[in-house]
Short mmCIF file of C-alpha atoms (C1' of nucleotides) in Angstrom, two decimals:
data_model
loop_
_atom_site.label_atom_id
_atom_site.label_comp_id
_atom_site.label_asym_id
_atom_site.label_seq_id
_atom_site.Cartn_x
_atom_site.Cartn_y
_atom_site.Cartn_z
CA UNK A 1 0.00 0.00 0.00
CA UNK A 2 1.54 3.05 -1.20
CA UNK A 3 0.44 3.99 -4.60
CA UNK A 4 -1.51 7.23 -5.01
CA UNK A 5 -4.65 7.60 -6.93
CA UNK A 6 -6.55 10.44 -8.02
CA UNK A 7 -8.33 10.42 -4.25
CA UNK A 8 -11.99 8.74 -4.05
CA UNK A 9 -13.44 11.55 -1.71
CA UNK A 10 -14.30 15.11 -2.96
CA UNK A 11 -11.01 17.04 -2.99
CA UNK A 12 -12.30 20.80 -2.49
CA UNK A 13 -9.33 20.35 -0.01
CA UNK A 14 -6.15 21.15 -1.68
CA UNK A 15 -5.01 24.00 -0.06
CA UNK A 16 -1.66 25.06 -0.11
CA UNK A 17 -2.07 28.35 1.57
CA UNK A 18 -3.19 26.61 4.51
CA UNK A 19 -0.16 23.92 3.93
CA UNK A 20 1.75 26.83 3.95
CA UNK A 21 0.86 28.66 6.95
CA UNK A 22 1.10 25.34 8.99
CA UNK A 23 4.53 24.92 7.64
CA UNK A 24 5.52 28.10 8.02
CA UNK A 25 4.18 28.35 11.91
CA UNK A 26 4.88 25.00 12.76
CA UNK A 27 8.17 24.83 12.97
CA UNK A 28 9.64 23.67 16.63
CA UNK A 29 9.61 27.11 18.65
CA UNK A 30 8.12 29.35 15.74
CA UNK A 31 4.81 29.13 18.20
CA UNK A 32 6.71 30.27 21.66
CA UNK A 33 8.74 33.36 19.54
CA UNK A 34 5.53 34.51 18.21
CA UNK A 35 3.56 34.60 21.63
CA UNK A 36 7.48 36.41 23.09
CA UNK A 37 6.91 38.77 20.27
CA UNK A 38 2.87 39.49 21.33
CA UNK A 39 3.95 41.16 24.07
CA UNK A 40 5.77 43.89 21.97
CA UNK A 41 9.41 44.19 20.46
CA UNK A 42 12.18 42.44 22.03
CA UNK A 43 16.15 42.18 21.72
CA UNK A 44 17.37 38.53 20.55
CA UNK A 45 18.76 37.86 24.32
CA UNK A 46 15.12 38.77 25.60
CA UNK A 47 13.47 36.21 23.40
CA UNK A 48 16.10 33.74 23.99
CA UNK A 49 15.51 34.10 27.83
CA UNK A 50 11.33 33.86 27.89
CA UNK A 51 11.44 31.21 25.96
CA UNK A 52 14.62 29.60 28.19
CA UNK A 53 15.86 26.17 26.04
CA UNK A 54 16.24 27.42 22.57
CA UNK A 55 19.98 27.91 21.03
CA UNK A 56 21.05 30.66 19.77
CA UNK A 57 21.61 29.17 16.48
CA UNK A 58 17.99 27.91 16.06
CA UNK A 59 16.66 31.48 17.74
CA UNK A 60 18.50 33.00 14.91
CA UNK A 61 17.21 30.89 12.37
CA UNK A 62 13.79 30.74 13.21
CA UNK A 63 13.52 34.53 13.42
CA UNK A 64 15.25 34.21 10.06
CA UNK A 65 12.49 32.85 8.20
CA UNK A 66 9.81 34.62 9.75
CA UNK A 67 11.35 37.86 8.45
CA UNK A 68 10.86 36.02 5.11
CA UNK A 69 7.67 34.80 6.03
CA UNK A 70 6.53 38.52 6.98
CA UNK A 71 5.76 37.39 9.85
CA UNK A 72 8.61 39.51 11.81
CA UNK A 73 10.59 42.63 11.55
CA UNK A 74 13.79 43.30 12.25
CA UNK A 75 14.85 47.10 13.32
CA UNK A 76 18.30 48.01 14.07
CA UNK A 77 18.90 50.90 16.04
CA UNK A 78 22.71 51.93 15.30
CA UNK A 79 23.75 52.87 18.41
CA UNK A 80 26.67 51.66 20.79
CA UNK A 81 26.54 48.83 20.80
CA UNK A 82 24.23 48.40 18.05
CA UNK A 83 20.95 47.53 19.78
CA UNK A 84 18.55 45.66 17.46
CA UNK A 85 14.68 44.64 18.21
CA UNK A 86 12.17 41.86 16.34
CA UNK A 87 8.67 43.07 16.22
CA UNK A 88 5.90 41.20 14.80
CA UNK A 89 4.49 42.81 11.18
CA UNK A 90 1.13 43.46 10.85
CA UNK A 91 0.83 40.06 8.95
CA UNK A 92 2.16 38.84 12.04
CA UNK A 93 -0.07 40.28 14.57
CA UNK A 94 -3.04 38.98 13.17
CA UNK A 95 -1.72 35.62 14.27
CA UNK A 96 -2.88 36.63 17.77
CA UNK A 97 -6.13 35.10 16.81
CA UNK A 98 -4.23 31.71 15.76
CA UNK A 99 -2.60 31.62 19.11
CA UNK A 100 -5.32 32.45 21.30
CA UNK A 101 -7.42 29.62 19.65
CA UNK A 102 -4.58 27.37 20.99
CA UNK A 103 -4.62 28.75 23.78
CA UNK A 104 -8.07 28.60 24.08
CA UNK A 105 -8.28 24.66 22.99
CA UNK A 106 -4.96 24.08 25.48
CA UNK A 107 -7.34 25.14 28.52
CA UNK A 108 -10.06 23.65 28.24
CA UNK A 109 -8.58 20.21 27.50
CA UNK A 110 -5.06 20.55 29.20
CA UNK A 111 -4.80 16.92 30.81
CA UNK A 112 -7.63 15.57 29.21
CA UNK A 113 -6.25 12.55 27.91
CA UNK A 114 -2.63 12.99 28.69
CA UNK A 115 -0.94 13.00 32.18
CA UNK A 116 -2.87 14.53 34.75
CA UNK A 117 -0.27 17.50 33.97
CA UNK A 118 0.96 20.30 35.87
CA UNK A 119 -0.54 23.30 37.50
CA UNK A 120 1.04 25.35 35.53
CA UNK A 121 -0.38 29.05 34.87
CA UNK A 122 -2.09 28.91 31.40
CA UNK B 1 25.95 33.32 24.81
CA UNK B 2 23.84 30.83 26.93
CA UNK B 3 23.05 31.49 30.37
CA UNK B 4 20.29 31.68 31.13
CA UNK B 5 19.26 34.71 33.49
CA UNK B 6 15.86 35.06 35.12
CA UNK B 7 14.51 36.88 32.10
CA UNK B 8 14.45 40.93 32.05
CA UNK B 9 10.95 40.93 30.36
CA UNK B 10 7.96 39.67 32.86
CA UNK B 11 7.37 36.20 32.86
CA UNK B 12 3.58 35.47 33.10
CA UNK B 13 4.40 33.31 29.78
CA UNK B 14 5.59 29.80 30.86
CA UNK B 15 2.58 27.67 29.50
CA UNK B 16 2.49 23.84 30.02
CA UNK B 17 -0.37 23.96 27.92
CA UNK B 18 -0.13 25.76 25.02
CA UNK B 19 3.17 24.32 24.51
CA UNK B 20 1.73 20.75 24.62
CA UNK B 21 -0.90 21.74 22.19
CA UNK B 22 1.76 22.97 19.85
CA UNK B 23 3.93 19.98 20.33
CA UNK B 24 0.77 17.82 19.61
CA UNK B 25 -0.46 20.00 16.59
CA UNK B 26 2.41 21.07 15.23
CA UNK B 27 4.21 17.76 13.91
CA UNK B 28 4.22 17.08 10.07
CA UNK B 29 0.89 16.44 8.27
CA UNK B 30 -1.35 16.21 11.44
CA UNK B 31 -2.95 19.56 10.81
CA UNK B 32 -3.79 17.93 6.93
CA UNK B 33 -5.55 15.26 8.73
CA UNK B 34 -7.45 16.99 11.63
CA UNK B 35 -8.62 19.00 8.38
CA UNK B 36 -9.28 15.74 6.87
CA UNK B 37 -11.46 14.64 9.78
CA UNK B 38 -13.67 17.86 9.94
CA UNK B 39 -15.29 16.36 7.04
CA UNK B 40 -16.99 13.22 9.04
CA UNK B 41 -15.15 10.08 9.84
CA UNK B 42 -12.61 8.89 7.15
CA UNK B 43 -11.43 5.55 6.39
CA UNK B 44 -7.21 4.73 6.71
CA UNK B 45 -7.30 4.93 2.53
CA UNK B 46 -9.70 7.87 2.73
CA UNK B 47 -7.35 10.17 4.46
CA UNK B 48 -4.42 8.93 2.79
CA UNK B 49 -5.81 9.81 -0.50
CA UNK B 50 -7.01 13.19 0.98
CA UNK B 51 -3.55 14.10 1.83
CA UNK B 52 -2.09 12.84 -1.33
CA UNK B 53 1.72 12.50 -0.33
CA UNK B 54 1.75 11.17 3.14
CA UNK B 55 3.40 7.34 3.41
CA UNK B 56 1.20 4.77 5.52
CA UNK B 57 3.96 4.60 7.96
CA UNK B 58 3.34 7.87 8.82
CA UNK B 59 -0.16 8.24 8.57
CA UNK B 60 -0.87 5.29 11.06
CA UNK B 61 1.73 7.08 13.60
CA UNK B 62 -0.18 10.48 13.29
CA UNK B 63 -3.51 8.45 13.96
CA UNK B 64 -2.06 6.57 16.51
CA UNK B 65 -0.62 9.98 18.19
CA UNK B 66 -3.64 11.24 17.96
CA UNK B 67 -5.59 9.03 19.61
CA UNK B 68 -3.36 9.16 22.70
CA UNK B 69 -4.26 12.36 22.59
CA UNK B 70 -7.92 12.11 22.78
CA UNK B 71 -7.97 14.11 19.51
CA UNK B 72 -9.21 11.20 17.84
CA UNK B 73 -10.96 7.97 18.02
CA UNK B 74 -10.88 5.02 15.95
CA UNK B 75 -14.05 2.85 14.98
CA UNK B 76 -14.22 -0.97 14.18
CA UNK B 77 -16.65 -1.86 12.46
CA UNK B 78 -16.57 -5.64 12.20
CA UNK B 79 -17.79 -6.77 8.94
CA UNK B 80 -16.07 -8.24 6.58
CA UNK B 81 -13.48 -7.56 5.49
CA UNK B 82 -13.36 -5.11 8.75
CA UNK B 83 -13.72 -1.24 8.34
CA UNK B 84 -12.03 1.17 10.35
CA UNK B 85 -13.17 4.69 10.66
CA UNK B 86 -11.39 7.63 12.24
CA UNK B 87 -13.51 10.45 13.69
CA UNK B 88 -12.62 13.51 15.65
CA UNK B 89 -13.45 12.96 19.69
CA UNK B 90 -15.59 15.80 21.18
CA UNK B 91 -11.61 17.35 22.31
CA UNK B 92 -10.61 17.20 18.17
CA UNK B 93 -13.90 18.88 17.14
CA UNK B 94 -13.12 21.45 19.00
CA UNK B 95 -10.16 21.90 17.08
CA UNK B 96 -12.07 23.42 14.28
CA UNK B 97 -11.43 26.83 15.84
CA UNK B 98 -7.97 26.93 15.58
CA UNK B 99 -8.06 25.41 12.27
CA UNK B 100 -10.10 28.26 11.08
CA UNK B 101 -7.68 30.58 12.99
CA UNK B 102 -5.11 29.28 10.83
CA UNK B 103 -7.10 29.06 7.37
CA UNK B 104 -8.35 33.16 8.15
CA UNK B 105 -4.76 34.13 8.17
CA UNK B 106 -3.40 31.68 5.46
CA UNK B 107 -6.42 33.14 3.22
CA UNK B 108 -5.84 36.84 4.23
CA UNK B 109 -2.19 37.07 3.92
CA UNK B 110 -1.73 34.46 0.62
CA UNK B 111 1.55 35.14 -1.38
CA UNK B 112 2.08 38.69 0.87
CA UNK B 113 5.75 38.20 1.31
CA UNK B 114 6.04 34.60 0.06
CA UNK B 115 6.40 33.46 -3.52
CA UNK B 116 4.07 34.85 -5.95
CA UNK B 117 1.57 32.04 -4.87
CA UNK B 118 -0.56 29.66 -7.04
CA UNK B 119 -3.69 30.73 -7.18
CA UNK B 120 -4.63 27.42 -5.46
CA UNK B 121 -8.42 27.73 -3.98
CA UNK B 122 -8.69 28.20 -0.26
"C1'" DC C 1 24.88 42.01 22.50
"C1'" DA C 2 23.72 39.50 18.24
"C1'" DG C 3 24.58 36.30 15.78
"C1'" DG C 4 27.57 33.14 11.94
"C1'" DA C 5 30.20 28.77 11.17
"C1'" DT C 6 31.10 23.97 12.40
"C1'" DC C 7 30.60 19.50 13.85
"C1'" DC C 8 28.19 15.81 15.36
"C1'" DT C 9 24.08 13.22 17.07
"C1'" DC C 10 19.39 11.91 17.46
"C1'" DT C 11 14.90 11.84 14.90
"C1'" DT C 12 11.97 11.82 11.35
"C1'" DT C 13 10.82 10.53 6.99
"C1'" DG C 14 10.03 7.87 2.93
"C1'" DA C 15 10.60 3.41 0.25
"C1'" DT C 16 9.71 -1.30 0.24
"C1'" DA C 17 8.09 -5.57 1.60
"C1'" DC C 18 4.96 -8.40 4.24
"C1'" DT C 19 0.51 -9.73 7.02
"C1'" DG C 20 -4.35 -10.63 8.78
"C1'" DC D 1 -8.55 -2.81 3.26
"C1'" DA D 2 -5.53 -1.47 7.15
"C1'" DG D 3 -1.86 -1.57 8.72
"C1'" DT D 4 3.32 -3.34 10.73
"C1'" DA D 5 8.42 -4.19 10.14
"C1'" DT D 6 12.75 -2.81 8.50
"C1'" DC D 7 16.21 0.21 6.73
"C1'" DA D 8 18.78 3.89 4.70
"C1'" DA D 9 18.78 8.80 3.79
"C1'" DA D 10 17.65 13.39 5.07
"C1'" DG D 11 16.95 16.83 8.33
"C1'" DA D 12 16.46 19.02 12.66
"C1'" DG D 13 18.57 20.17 16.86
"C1'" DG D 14 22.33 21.12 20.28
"C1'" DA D 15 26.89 22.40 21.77
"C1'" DT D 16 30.86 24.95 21.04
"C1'" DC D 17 33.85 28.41 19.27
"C1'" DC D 18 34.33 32.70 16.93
"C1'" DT D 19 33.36 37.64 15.30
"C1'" DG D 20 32.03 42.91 14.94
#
DNA sequence: CAGGATCCTCTTTGATACTG
DNA sequence: CAGTATCAAAGAGGATCCTG
């Protein structure tokens, strides 16, 4: 079993933009830097610390293609030393409704069906 | 650069939850098949075809993920030869939301900053 | 501070083949 | 039909060292 037909059910389903934004915000961490990033702009180190076990290298890449995505912008402020922020785009705010539908879905079934789970605030 | 210091920016973010959702939601092709499953229940074949490039291997790990989860739940049906249905749980239905989160900003921001985009329907 | 470059390991994935 | 078993290749992730 492995060949692919043409697909017996109705395929009004082929939708890449929606392949694309699940690729695009699914990456490991993409979902943590954009709720960081919610809360207004903040320096690499800042992000790095609130979300606590990303690397730098992955931090760097992940804000990396959400620049290309859109998603995030990048201002540099040329000071001494240069100080630089992310901030999320206007294409990337809108993804507060995205997260917040996790978020909702996370609460009302957090341990329903996995291990009776942590306090943890929400 | 890797310590990690108590965070300068306020931490009312660490979230057991959400994380867990995104961990659960966000591996490969199990968005495509909670999609899948918002249709009705769907047969092992059914979804495959759906999808279109998924490998069995993988599909029947998703499912199985999934129904640890309590996202989804997996019917018998005992005839024969036996049919097997997959339908969302009352916890996966409730998923629709943040599907729809997703699809309003993958429809609303198409091609802005990607790739002139196919015109692909929504 | 804000990363870029490397190296190396652990997973994930995708073919293929086989079963009840 | 509805998977499971196996395996090799690809990719993601982490740690470390190094700049401007």
């Amino acid at each position: 079993m492995a060949a692919k037909k043409p697909s017996t059910i109705d395929l009004a389903h082929f939708c890449p933009k929606y392949e694309n934004a699940v690729q695009t915000l699914g990456k490991r961490w993409t979902p943590l830097i954009i709720r960081a990033l919610l809360g207004g702009s903040r320096r690499f180190t800042e992000i790095s610390d609130y979300i606590g076990a990303i690397s730098d290298r992955l931090l760097s890449e992940r804000l990396k293609e959400l620049e290309r995505a859109g998603v995030v912008e990048k201002r540099v402020f040329p000071e001494t030393p240069v100080r630089i922020e992310y901030v999320l785009s206007a294409k990337g705010l809108e993804l507060q409704g995205v997260v917040e539908a996790i978020q909702r879905w996370a609460d009302r079934w957090a341990a329903a069906g996995e291990a009776a789970a942590t306090p943890g605030r929400s």
